[in-house]
Each structure stands twice: as structure tokens, then as C-alpha cells.
Amino acid sequence: MGSERQVASTKIVMGNWKMNGSAAKVATVLTALPSFPPNSDITICLPFPYLAQGVQLLDDKHCVVGAQNLSEFADGAYTGDVSASMLADIGCKTVLIGHSERRTFFAESDEVVAAKLTRAKHARLRCVVCVGETLIERDSGLAQQRIQQQLNAVLKQLDSDAQALAFCVAYEPVWAIGSGRAATEAQIAEMHQFIKNIIGTKFPVLYGGSVTDDNAANIMGIANVDGVLVGGASLDASKFAAICNEGLGK
Ligand code: PEP
């Protein structure tokens, strides 16, 4: 593991399985995960059909289950959608909102992301709002402008009574997701500072985009990085456990 940098305090580690896996894979990977210490802040976001299975398997491991999406509507005639209250009802604790794959492939606008945040908040789910710029936006010098725009849509909801741990931002540059090319230390530090300046320091900001067991410790050691959102590497129990342990400073 390339952990050259020491992680100072417990970090948030979230896995995102995307549309991968099967009941058998969920059972194999989650059973292979160790039991983490009680102060851990670890979540695995599974596909909808496996959420209840995940809740059961992780019951005593100090690792909670999250969803990757939710409906912008409360309930009713929305065939195929899954509501925030349904997620909470089955023991799901967290939900990703506005992942770039949802924004890109399902045309989720900033307004839809904001509506989903409202639903998740009312159901008392921890909300992880994902933001990130495309490569074209970065190369055109528009990265910060895009992030500001995405955050503006949800800022109104960060009222003074918003619980610090009930809301996180995940900064995930679109070009770094699944590409094997994580953002550089300087790019991460600059954008996390920018985001903290906008949302305030009490809300955690995670980094996502090609995080592995090799680079996780370094990334979590960067200023203003409160944790990581891990896609591909979260499908492998030993890699994900290694990243979680880096987050615990082990
Ligand atoms: C993600 O799915 O949010 C992600 C960051 O994926 P990966 O770690 O595979 O780049």
C-alpha cells in the first residue's frame, strides 16, 4: 500500500458499487469485510435490490448501507422509482445524490438534485451530493464555475440547523471517475478549499475518482479532504477494507 502520508483523524469512506454485482457477490464481499471499530464512518452504496441484504450482512460490522439514488417525489404514481422513506424503512442510512453518471445518463438537472436532497433530508438519510466538472470544463477554465453552479442549487437547503454529518459533498471530477487517473494533489486541494469556502467548514467534503488502496492514504492526507468515495475498488473486499483502514489511520 502506498501510504506515504499519515491520515490524521478518522475519515469517511464510502463505496459505490454502481450497477454491478449479484446477491452472491454481495454476500461474498460483505462477508469478507472485517468488523470495523465503533468510531468508523464507513458506508457501502449498493444497487436497490441488494440493500436489505446488505443491511443484514453488515449489521454488526460498523459499516452502514447506502443507496445510489432516490426519487425526487415523496410517493405515488411514479412507476419504477424508490422513495426516500422506503430507503429509510429498510435500514438504509445514506444516499448518493446527483452522481455524475445520473446527471449524464439520466439528464438529472441541478433542480432535480435539489428536489432529491429535500426528500432525503425529510427521511433523515445522510445526503451525499456529488459535484464535478467535465474535462472540457476544466480545460476551459470553467471547473470552479461549474462546481459553484452545482452547489448553488443545494445551498439553500443547508440551513443553520442542518446537521454537519447529515450532509456531505463528494467532489468527483467526471474525468477522474473510472479512468484510473485520479486528480492531482494540487487539483484536489484547490477544489476542496473552494468548496469549503462555499459550504462552510462544518460539512465534510469527500474526494472521488479513481481512488485505490494505493493512493487512498495520500488523498485522505490532503487538507480539507474528509474522506473518499470509492467506485471500482469497493467491489473488492480486501482493497476496500485496506482503504477503510487507511481512513481509520491504521
Ligand atoms: C464513483 O463511482 O463515484 C467513482 C469515483 O468511481 P471510481 O472510484 O471507479 O473512479
Coordinates of C-alpha atoms and ligand atoms in Angstrom, one line a residue:
M1 CA 0.0 0.0 0.0
G2 CA 1.5 3.4 -0.9
S3 CA 0.6 5.1 2.3
E4 CA 3.4 7.7 2.4
R5 CA 1.2 10.2 4.2
Q6 CA -0.2 9.8 7.6
V7 CA -4.0 10.2 7.9
A8 CA -4.6 12.4 10.9
S9 CA -8.2 11.7 12.1
T10 CA -10.9 9.2 11.2
K11 CA -12.0 9.8 7.6
I12 CA -15.3 9.0 5.9
V13 CA -15.1 6.1 3.4
M14 CA -17.9 5.3 1.1
G15 CA -18.1 2.7 -1.6
N16 CA -20.3 2.9 -4.7
W17 CA -21.0 -0.4 -6.4
K18 CA -22.8 1.3 -9.3
M19 CA -24.8 -1.2 -11.3
N20 CA -22.5 -4.1 -10.5
G21 CA -22.9 -7.3 -8.5
S22 CA -25.3 -10.0 -7.7
A23 CA -26.8 -11.4 -4.5
A24 CA -23.9 -13.9 -4.5
K25 CA -21.3 -11.2 -5.0
V26 CA -22.8 -9.0 -2.2
A27 CA -22.7 -12.0 0.2
T28 CA -19.1 -12.8 -0.7
V29 CA -17.7 -9.3 -0.5
L30 CA -19.7 -8.1 2.6
T31 CA -19.0 -11.3 4.5
A32 CA -15.3 -10.9 3.8
L33 CA -15.2 -7.4 5.2
P34 CA -13.8 -7.2 8.7
S35 CA -15.7 -5.7 11.7
F36 CA -14.6 -2.1 11.9
P37 CA -14.1 -0.2 15.1
P38 CA -17.1 1.6 16.5
N39 CA -15.7 5.1 15.6
S40 CA -15.6 4.1 11.9
D41 CA -17.6 6.1 9.3
I42 CA -17.9 3.6 6.5
T43 CA -20.8 3.2 4.0
I44 CA -21.3 0.9 1.0
C45 CA -23.8 2.1 -1.6
L46 CA -25.4 -1.0 -3.2
P47 CA -27.9 -1.4 -6.0
F48 CA -31.5 -1.2 -4.8
P49 CA -32.3 -5.0 -4.9
Y50 CA -29.4 -5.7 -2.5
L51 CA -29.9 -3.0 0.1
A52 CA -31.8 -5.1 2.6
Q53 CA -29.4 -8.0 2.1
G54 CA -26.5 -5.5 2.8
V55 CA -28.2 -4.2 5.9
Q56 CA -28.5 -7.7 7.3
L57 CA -24.9 -8.7 6.4
L58 CA -23.3 -5.6 7.8
D59 CA -25.4 -5.5 10.9
D60 CA -22.5 -5.8 13.4
K61 CA -19.6 -4.5 11.3
H62 CA -19.8 -0.7 12.0
C63 CA -20.3 -0.2 8.3
V64 CA -23.7 1.0 7.0
V65 CA -25.6 0.7 3.8
G66 CA -26.4 3.5 1.4
A67 CA -28.4 3.8 -1.8
Q68 CA -27.1 5.3 -5.1
N69 CA -30.2 7.3 -5.9
L70 CA -33.7 8.1 -4.8
S71 CA -36.9 9.6 -6.2
E72 CA -37.5 13.3 -6.2
F73 CA -41.1 12.5 -5.3
A74 CA -42.5 11.5 -1.9
D75 CA -44.7 8.7 -3.0
G76 CA -47.5 7.8 -5.5
A77 CA -47.7 7.0 -9.2
Y78 CA -44.1 7.1 -10.2
T79 CA -43.5 3.6 -11.6
G80 CA -40.0 2.3 -11.1
D81 CA -39.0 4.9 -8.6
V82 CA -37.8 4.3 -5.0
S83 CA -38.7 6.9 -2.3
A84 CA -36.5 8.3 0.5
S85 CA -38.9 6.9 3.1
M86 CA -38.6 3.4 1.5
L87 CA -34.9 3.5 1.8
A88 CA -35.0 4.6 5.5
D89 CA -37.7 2.0 6.1
I90 CA -35.3 -0.9 5.2
G91 CA -32.4 0.4 7.2
C92 CA -30.6 2.4 4.6
K93 CA -28.7 5.3 6.2
T94 CA -27.2 7.2 3.4
V95 CA -27.9 8.2 -0.2
L96 CA -25.8 9.5 -3.1
I97 CA -27.5 12.4 -4.9
G98 CA -26.5 13.7 -8.3
H99 CA -23.7 11.3 -9.1
S100 CA -22.3 12.4 -12.5
E101 CA -23.5 9.2 -14.1
R102 CA -27.0 10.1 -13.1
R103 CA -26.5 13.7 -14.3
T104 CA -25.0 12.4 -17.6
F105 CA -27.0 9.3 -18.5
F106 CA -30.4 10.2 -16.9
A107 CA -30.3 14.0 -17.5
E108 CA -30.6 14.9 -13.8
S109 CA -30.6 18.7 -13.6
D110 CA -29.4 20.7 -10.6
E111 CA -33.0 21.3 -9.8
V112 CA -33.8 17.6 -9.7
V113 CA -30.7 17.1 -7.5
A114 CA -32.1 19.7 -5.1
A115 CA -35.5 18.1 -5.0
K116 CA -33.9 14.7 -4.2
L117 CA -32.0 16.4 -1.4
T118 CA -35.2 17.7 0.1
R119 CA -36.7 14.2 0.1
A120 CA -33.6 12.6 1.6
K121 CA -33.4 15.2 4.3
H122 CA -37.0 14.7 5.3
A123 CA -36.4 10.9 5.6
R124 CA -33.3 11.7 7.8
L125 CA -31.0 10.0 5.4
R126 CA -27.4 11.2 5.2
C127 CA -27.1 13.0 1.9
V128 CA -24.0 12.9 -0.3
V129 CA -24.3 15.4 -3.0
C130 CA -21.9 14.7 -5.9
V131 CA -20.4 17.5 -7.9
G132 CA -17.7 17.6 -10.5
E133 CA -16.6 19.2 -13.7
T134 CA -16.0 17.5 -17.1
L135 CA -12.6 17.6 -18.7
I136 CA -13.8 20.2 -21.3
E137 CA -15.0 22.4 -18.4
R138 CA -11.6 22.0 -16.6
D139 CA -9.6 22.6 -19.8
S140 CA -11.7 25.7 -20.5
G141 CA -11.0 27.1 -17.0
L142 CA -14.6 26.6 -16.0
A143 CA -14.2 24.0 -13.3
Q144 CA -14.9 26.2 -10.3
Q145 CA -17.8 27.9 -12.1
R146 CA -19.4 24.5 -12.7
I147 CA -18.9 23.4 -9.1
Q148 CA -20.3 26.7 -7.8
Q149 CA -23.4 26.3 -10.0
Q150 CA -24.0 22.7 -8.8
L151 CA -23.6 23.8 -5.2
N152 CA -25.8 26.9 -5.6
A153 CA -28.7 24.5 -6.4
V154 CA -28.4 22.9 -2.9
L155 CA -27.1 25.7 -0.8
K156 CA -30.5 26.9 0.3
Q157 CA -31.0 23.6 2.0
L158 CA -28.0 23.9 4.2
D159 CA -29.9 25.9 6.7
S160 CA -28.3 26.6 10.1
D161 CA -29.9 23.6 11.7
A162 CA -28.6 21.2 9.1
Q163 CA -26.6 18.5 10.9
A164 CA -23.0 18.5 9.9
L165 CA -22.9 14.8 9.3
A166 CA -26.2 14.6 7.6
F167 CA -24.8 16.3 4.6
C168 CA -21.6 15.8 2.6
V169 CA -20.3 16.9 -0.7
A170 CA -18.4 14.5 -2.8
Y171 CA -16.1 16.3 -5.3
E172 CA -15.7 13.9 -8.2
P173 CA -14.2 15.3 -11.3
V174 CA -16.0 13.5 -14.1
W175 CA -12.8 12.8 -16.0
A176 CA -11.3 11.0 -12.9
I177 CA -14.2 8.6 -12.4
G178 CA -13.4 5.1 -13.6
S179 CA -10.5 6.4 -15.7
G180 CA -7.6 5.2 -13.5
R181 CA -6.5 8.9 -13.4
A182 CA -7.2 10.5 -10.1
A183 CA -7.0 14.2 -9.8
T184 CA -3.6 15.6 -8.6
E185 CA -2.9 16.6 -5.1
A186 CA -2.9 20.2 -6.1
Q187 CA -6.2 19.9 -8.0
I188 CA -7.9 18.2 -5.1
A189 CA -6.5 20.7 -2.5
E190 CA -7.6 23.7 -4.6
M191 CA -11.1 22.4 -5.2
H192 CA -11.8 21.2 -1.7
Q193 CA -10.7 24.6 -0.4
F194 CA -13.0 26.3 -2.9
I195 CA -15.9 24.0 -1.9
K196 CA -15.4 24.6 1.9
N197 CA -15.3 28.3 1.2
I198 CA -18.8 28.0 -0.3
I199 CA -20.5 25.5 2.1
G200 CA -18.6 26.2 5.3
T201 CA -16.2 24.0 7.2
K202 CA -18.7 22.0 9.2
F203 CA -19.8 19.9 6.2
P204 CA -17.5 17.1 5.1
V205 CA -16.1 17.1 1.6
L206 CA -15.1 13.7 0.1
Y207 CA -13.0 13.2 -2.9
G208 CA -14.0 10.6 -5.6
G209 CA -12.4 9.5 -8.8
S210 CA -10.0 6.5 -9.3
V211 CA -9.3 6.1 -5.5
T212 CA -7.5 2.8 -4.9
D213 CA -5.8 1.2 -1.9
D214 CA -2.5 2.6 -3.4
N215 CA -3.5 6.3 -3.4
A216 CA -6.2 6.5 -0.7
A217 CA -3.8 7.4 2.2
N218 CA -2.2 10.2 0.2
I219 CA -5.5 11.6 -0.9
M220 CA -7.0 11.4 2.6
G221 CA -3.9 13.3 3.9
I222 CA -4.7 16.3 1.7
A223 CA -6.0 19.4 3.5
N224 CA -9.8 19.7 3.6
V225 CA -10.3 16.1 2.4
D226 CA -12.7 14.5 4.9
G227 CA -12.8 11.1 3.2
V228 CA -13.2 9.3 -0.1
L229 CA -15.9 8.0 -2.4
V230 CA -14.7 4.8 -4.0
G231 CA -16.2 3.1 -7.1
G232 CA -14.3 0.2 -8.7
A233 CA -12.1 -0.6 -5.7
S234 CA -15.1 -1.0 -3.4
L235 CA -16.1 -4.2 -5.3
D236 CA -13.0 -5.9 -3.9
A237 CA -13.3 -6.7 -0.1
S238 CA -9.5 -6.6 0.6
K239 CA -9.0 -3.3 -1.4
F240 CA -12.0 -1.7 0.2
A241 CA -11.0 -2.9 3.7
A242 CA -7.5 -1.5 3.1
I243 CA -8.9 1.9 2.1
C244 CA -11.2 1.9 5.2
N245 CA -8.2 1.1 7.4
E246 CA -6.2 4.0 5.9
G247 CA -9.2 6.1 6.7
L248 CA -9.0 4.9 10.3
G249 CA -5.3 5.8 10.4
K250 CA -4.3 2.2 10.7
Ligands
PEP1 C1 -17.6 6.7 -8.3 O1 -18.3 5.8 -8.7 O2 -18.2 7.6 -7.7 C2 -16.2 6.6 -8.5 C3 -15.5 7.6 -8.0 O3 -15.7 5.6 -9.3 P1 -14.1 5.1 -9.4 O4 -13.6 5.0 -8.0 O5 -14.2 3.8 -10.0 O6 -13.4 6.1 -10.2

